[in-house]
One Martini backbone bead per residue (centre of mass of N, CA, C, O) as a GRO file, in nm:
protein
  222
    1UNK     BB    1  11.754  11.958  15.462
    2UNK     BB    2  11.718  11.858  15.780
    3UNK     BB    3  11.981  11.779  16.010
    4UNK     BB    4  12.007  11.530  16.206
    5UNK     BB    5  12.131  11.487  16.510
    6UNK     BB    6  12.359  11.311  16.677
    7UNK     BB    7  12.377  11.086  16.872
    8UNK     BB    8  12.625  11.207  17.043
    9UNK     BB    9  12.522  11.500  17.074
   10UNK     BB   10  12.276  11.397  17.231
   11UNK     BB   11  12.419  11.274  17.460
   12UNK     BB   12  12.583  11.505  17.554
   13UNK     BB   13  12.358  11.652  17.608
   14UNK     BB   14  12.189  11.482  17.827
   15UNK     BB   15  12.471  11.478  18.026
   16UNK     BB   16  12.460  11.821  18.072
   17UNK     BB   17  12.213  11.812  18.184
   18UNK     BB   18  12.246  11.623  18.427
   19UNK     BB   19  12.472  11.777  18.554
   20UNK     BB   20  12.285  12.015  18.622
   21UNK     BB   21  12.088  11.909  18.778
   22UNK     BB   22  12.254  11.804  18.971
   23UNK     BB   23  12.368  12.086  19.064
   24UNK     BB   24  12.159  12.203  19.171
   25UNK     BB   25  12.071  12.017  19.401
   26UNK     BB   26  12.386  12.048  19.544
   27UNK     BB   27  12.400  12.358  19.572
   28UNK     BB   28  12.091  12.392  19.686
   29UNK     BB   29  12.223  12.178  19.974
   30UNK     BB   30  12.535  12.249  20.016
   31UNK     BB   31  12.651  12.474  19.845
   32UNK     BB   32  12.968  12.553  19.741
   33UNK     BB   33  13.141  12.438  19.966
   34UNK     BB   34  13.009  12.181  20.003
   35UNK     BB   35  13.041  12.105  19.745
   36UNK     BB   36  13.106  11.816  19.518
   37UNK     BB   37  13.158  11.684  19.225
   38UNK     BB   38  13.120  11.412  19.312
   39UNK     BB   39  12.850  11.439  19.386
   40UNK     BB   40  12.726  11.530  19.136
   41UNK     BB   41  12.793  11.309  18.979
   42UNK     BB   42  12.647  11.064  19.150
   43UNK     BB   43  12.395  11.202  19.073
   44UNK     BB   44  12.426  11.190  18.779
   45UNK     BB   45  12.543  10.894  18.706
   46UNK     BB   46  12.851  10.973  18.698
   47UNK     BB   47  13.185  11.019  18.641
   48UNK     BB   48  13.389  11.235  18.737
   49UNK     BB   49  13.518  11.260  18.533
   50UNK     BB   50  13.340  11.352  18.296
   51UNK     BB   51  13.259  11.600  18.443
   52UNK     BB   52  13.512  11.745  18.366
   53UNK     BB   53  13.497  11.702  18.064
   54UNK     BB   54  13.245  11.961  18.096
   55UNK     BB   55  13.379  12.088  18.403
   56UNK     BB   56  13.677  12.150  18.493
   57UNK     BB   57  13.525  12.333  18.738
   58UNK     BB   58  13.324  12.384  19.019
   59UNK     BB   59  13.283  12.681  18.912
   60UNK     BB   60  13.147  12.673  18.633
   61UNK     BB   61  12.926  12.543  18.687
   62UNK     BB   62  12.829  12.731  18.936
   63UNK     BB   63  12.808  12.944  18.692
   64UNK     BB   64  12.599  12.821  18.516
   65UNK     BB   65  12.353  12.756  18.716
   66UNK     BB   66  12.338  13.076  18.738
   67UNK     BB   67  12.291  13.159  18.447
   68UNK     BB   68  12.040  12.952  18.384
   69UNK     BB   69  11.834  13.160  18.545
   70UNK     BB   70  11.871  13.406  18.533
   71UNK     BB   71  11.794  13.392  18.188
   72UNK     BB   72  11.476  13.312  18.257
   73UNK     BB   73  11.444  13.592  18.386
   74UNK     BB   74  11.489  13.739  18.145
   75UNK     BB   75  11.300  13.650  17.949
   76UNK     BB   76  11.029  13.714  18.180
   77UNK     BB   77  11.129  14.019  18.071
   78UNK     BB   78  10.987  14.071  17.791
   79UNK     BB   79  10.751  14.229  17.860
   80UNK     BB   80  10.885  14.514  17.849
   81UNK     BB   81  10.904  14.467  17.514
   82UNK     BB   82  10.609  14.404  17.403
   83UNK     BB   83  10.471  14.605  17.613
   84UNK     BB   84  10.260  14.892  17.671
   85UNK     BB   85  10.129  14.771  17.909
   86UNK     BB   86  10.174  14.733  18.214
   87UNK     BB   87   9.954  14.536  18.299
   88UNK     BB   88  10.052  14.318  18.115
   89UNK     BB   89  10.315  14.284  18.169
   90UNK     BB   90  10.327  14.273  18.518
   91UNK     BB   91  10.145  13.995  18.445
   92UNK     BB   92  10.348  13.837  18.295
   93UNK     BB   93  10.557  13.844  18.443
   94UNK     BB   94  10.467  13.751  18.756
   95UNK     BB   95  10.345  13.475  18.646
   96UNK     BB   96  10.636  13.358  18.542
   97UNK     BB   97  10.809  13.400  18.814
   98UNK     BB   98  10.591  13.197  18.925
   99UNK     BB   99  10.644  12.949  18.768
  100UNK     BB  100  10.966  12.923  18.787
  101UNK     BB  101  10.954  12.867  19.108
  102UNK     BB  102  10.794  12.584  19.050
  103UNK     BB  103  11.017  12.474  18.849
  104UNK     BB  104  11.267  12.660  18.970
  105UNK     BB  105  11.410  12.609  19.271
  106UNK     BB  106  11.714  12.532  19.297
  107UNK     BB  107  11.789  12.772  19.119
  108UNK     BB  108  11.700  12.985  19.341
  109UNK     BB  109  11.861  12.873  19.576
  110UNK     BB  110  12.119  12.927  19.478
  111UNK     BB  111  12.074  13.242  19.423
  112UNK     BB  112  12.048  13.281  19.758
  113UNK     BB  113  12.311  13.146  19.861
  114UNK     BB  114  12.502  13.396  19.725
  115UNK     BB  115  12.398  13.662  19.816
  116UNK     BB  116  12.360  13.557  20.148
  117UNK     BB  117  12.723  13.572  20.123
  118UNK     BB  118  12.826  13.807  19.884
  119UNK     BB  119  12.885  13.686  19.627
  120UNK     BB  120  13.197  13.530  19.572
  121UNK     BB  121  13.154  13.426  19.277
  122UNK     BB  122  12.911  13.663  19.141
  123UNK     BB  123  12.986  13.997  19.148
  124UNK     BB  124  13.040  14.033  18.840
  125UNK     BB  125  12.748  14.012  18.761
  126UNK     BB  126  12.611  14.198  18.935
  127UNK     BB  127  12.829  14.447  18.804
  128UNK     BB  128  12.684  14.424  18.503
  129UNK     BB  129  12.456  14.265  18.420
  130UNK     BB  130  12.198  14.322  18.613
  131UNK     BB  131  12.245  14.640  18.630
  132UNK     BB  132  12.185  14.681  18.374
  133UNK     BB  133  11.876  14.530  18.350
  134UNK     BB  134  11.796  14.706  18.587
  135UNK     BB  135  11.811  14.982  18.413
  136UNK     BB  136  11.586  14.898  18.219
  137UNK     BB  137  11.352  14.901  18.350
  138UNK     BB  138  11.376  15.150  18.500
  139UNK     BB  139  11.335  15.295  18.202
  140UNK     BB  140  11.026  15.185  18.188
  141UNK     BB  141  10.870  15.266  18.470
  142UNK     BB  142  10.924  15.530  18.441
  143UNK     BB  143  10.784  15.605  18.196
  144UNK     BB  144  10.488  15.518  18.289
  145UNK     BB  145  10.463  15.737  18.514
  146UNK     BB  146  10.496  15.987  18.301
  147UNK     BB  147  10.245  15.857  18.120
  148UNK     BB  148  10.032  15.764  18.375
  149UNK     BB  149   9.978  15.457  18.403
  150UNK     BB  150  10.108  15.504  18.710
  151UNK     BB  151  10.198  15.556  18.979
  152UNK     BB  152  10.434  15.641  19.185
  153UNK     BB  153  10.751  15.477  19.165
  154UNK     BB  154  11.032  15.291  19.290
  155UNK     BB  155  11.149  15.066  19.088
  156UNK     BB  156  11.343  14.910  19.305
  157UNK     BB  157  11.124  14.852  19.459
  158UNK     BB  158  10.906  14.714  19.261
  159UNK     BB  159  11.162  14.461  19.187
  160UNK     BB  160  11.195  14.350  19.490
  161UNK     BB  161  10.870  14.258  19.537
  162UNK     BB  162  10.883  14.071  19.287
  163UNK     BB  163  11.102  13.896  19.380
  164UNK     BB  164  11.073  13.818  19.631
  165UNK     BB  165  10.766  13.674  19.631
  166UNK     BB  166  10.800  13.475  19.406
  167UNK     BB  167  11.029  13.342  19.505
  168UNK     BB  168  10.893  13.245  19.781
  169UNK     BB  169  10.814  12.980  19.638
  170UNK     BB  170  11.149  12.862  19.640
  171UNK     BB  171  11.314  12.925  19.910
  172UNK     BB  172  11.015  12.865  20.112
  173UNK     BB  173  10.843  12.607  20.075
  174UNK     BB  174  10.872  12.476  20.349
  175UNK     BB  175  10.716  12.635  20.477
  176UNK     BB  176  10.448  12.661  20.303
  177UNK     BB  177  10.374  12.375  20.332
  178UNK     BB  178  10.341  12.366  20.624
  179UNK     BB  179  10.090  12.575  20.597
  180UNK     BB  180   9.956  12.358  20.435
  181UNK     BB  181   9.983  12.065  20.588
  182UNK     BB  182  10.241  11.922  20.449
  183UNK     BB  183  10.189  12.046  20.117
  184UNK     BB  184  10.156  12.098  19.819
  185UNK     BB  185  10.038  12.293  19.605
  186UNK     BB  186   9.815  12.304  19.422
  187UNK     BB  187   9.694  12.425  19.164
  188UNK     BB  188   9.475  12.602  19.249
  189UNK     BB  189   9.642  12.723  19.473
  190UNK     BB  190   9.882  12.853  19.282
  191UNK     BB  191   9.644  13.052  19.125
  192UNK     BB  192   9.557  13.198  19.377
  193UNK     BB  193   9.838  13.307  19.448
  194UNK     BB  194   9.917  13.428  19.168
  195UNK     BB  195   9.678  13.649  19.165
  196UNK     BB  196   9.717  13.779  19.430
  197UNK     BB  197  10.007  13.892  19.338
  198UNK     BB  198   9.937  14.055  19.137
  199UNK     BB  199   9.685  14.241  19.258
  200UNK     BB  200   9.868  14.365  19.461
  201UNK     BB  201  10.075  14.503  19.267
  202UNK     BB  202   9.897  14.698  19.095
  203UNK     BB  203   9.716  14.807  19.291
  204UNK     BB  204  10.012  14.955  19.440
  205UNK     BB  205  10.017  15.130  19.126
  206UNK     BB  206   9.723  15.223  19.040
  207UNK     BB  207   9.595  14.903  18.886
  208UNK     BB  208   9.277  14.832  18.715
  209UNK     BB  209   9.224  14.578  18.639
  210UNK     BB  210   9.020  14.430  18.391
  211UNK     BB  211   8.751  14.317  18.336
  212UNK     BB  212   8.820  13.958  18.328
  213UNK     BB  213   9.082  13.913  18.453
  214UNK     BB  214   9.372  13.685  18.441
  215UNK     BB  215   9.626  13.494  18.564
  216UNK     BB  216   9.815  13.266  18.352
  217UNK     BB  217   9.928  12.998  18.343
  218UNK     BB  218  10.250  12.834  18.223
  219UNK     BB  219  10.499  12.831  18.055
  220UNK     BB  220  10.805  12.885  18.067
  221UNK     BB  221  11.139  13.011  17.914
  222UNK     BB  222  11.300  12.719  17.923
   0.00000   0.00000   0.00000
């Protein structure tokens, strides 16, 4: 008989939780340097005490916070071992970080105002977990490539085009916002923003989606 978590777990668990959404949200308004614990408490609506209970430094949390997106991105790229078809793979893909950018905006400004200050923090991430990761990829995209699936392309190139324009949706919001009359994108406006971001990236690497293909938007795998 499976047993049910106890209720101290229970609070303990949604504790944590409220501390990163709130860490997340003052990280990526107000940068590391700027953010101190005592806000992020605040935000999280507990004593300064409690969350060093769960984060001794601020360095901790927001190292926590940006593993936790990063996390997510790497889910969203299971498509790249999932999928033999690269049309499917890099539609699952980019659908998929395009809903993640709509769904975790703070946490993508987390990590865009980390690395445009030269990643003070987390170097030692990018020069490890990352460059595997982005490793393992290009040694899929590279396959693709040799066995005609796709046009010739450097992997590297269109794995920051998949990156840039996806986060831009979540880094550039308030632009996005704007040049829409000041208004979020509707579902509709988001899922046609979607397919033509598909549409655009399989074009440019010499994949004709297959008639009556469509980027059908979900859950993220947060």
């Amino acid at each position: 008989m499976e047993r049910k978590p106890s209720s101290r777990s229970a609070a303990r668990a949604e504790t944590e939780r409220a501390i990163l959404e709130a860490a997340e949200t003052v990280f990526a308004e107000h940068g590391y340097r700027g953010a101190t614990t005592g806000m992020i408490a605040a935000r999280a609506g507990i004593p300064k005490a409690n969350l060093h209970y769960y984060f001794a430094t601020k360095e901790a949390l927001y190292r926590q916070v940006v593993e936790n997106i990063f996390t997510i991105w790497l889910d969203a790229a299971n498509s790249f071992d999932d999928c033999e078809d690269p049309e499917e793979a890099l539609t699952r893909y980019i659908t998929t970080k395009m809903d993640i950018s709509r769904q975790h905006p703070m946490g993508s400004k987390v990590w865009a105002n980390e690395i445009l200050h030269r990643a003070p923090v987390i170097q030692d991430y990018l020069e490890t977990t990352l460059r595997d990761w982005t490793a393992s990829r290009i040694a899929v995209i590279d396959r693709w490539v040799a066995e005609g699936r796709m046009d010739p392309v450097d992997p590297r190139t269109l794995l920051y085009m998949i990156w840039a324009t996806t986060q831009h949706y979540a880094d550039f919001i308030h632009q996005v916002e704007t040049l829409n009359g000041g208004a979020p994108l509707s579902d509709e406006q988001f899922a046609t923003a979607r397919e033509n971001v598909v549409r655009i990236v399989l074009s440019g690497v010499g994949i004709r989606p297959k008639a009556g293909a469509r980027a059908e938007g979900g859950d993220s795998p947060a």
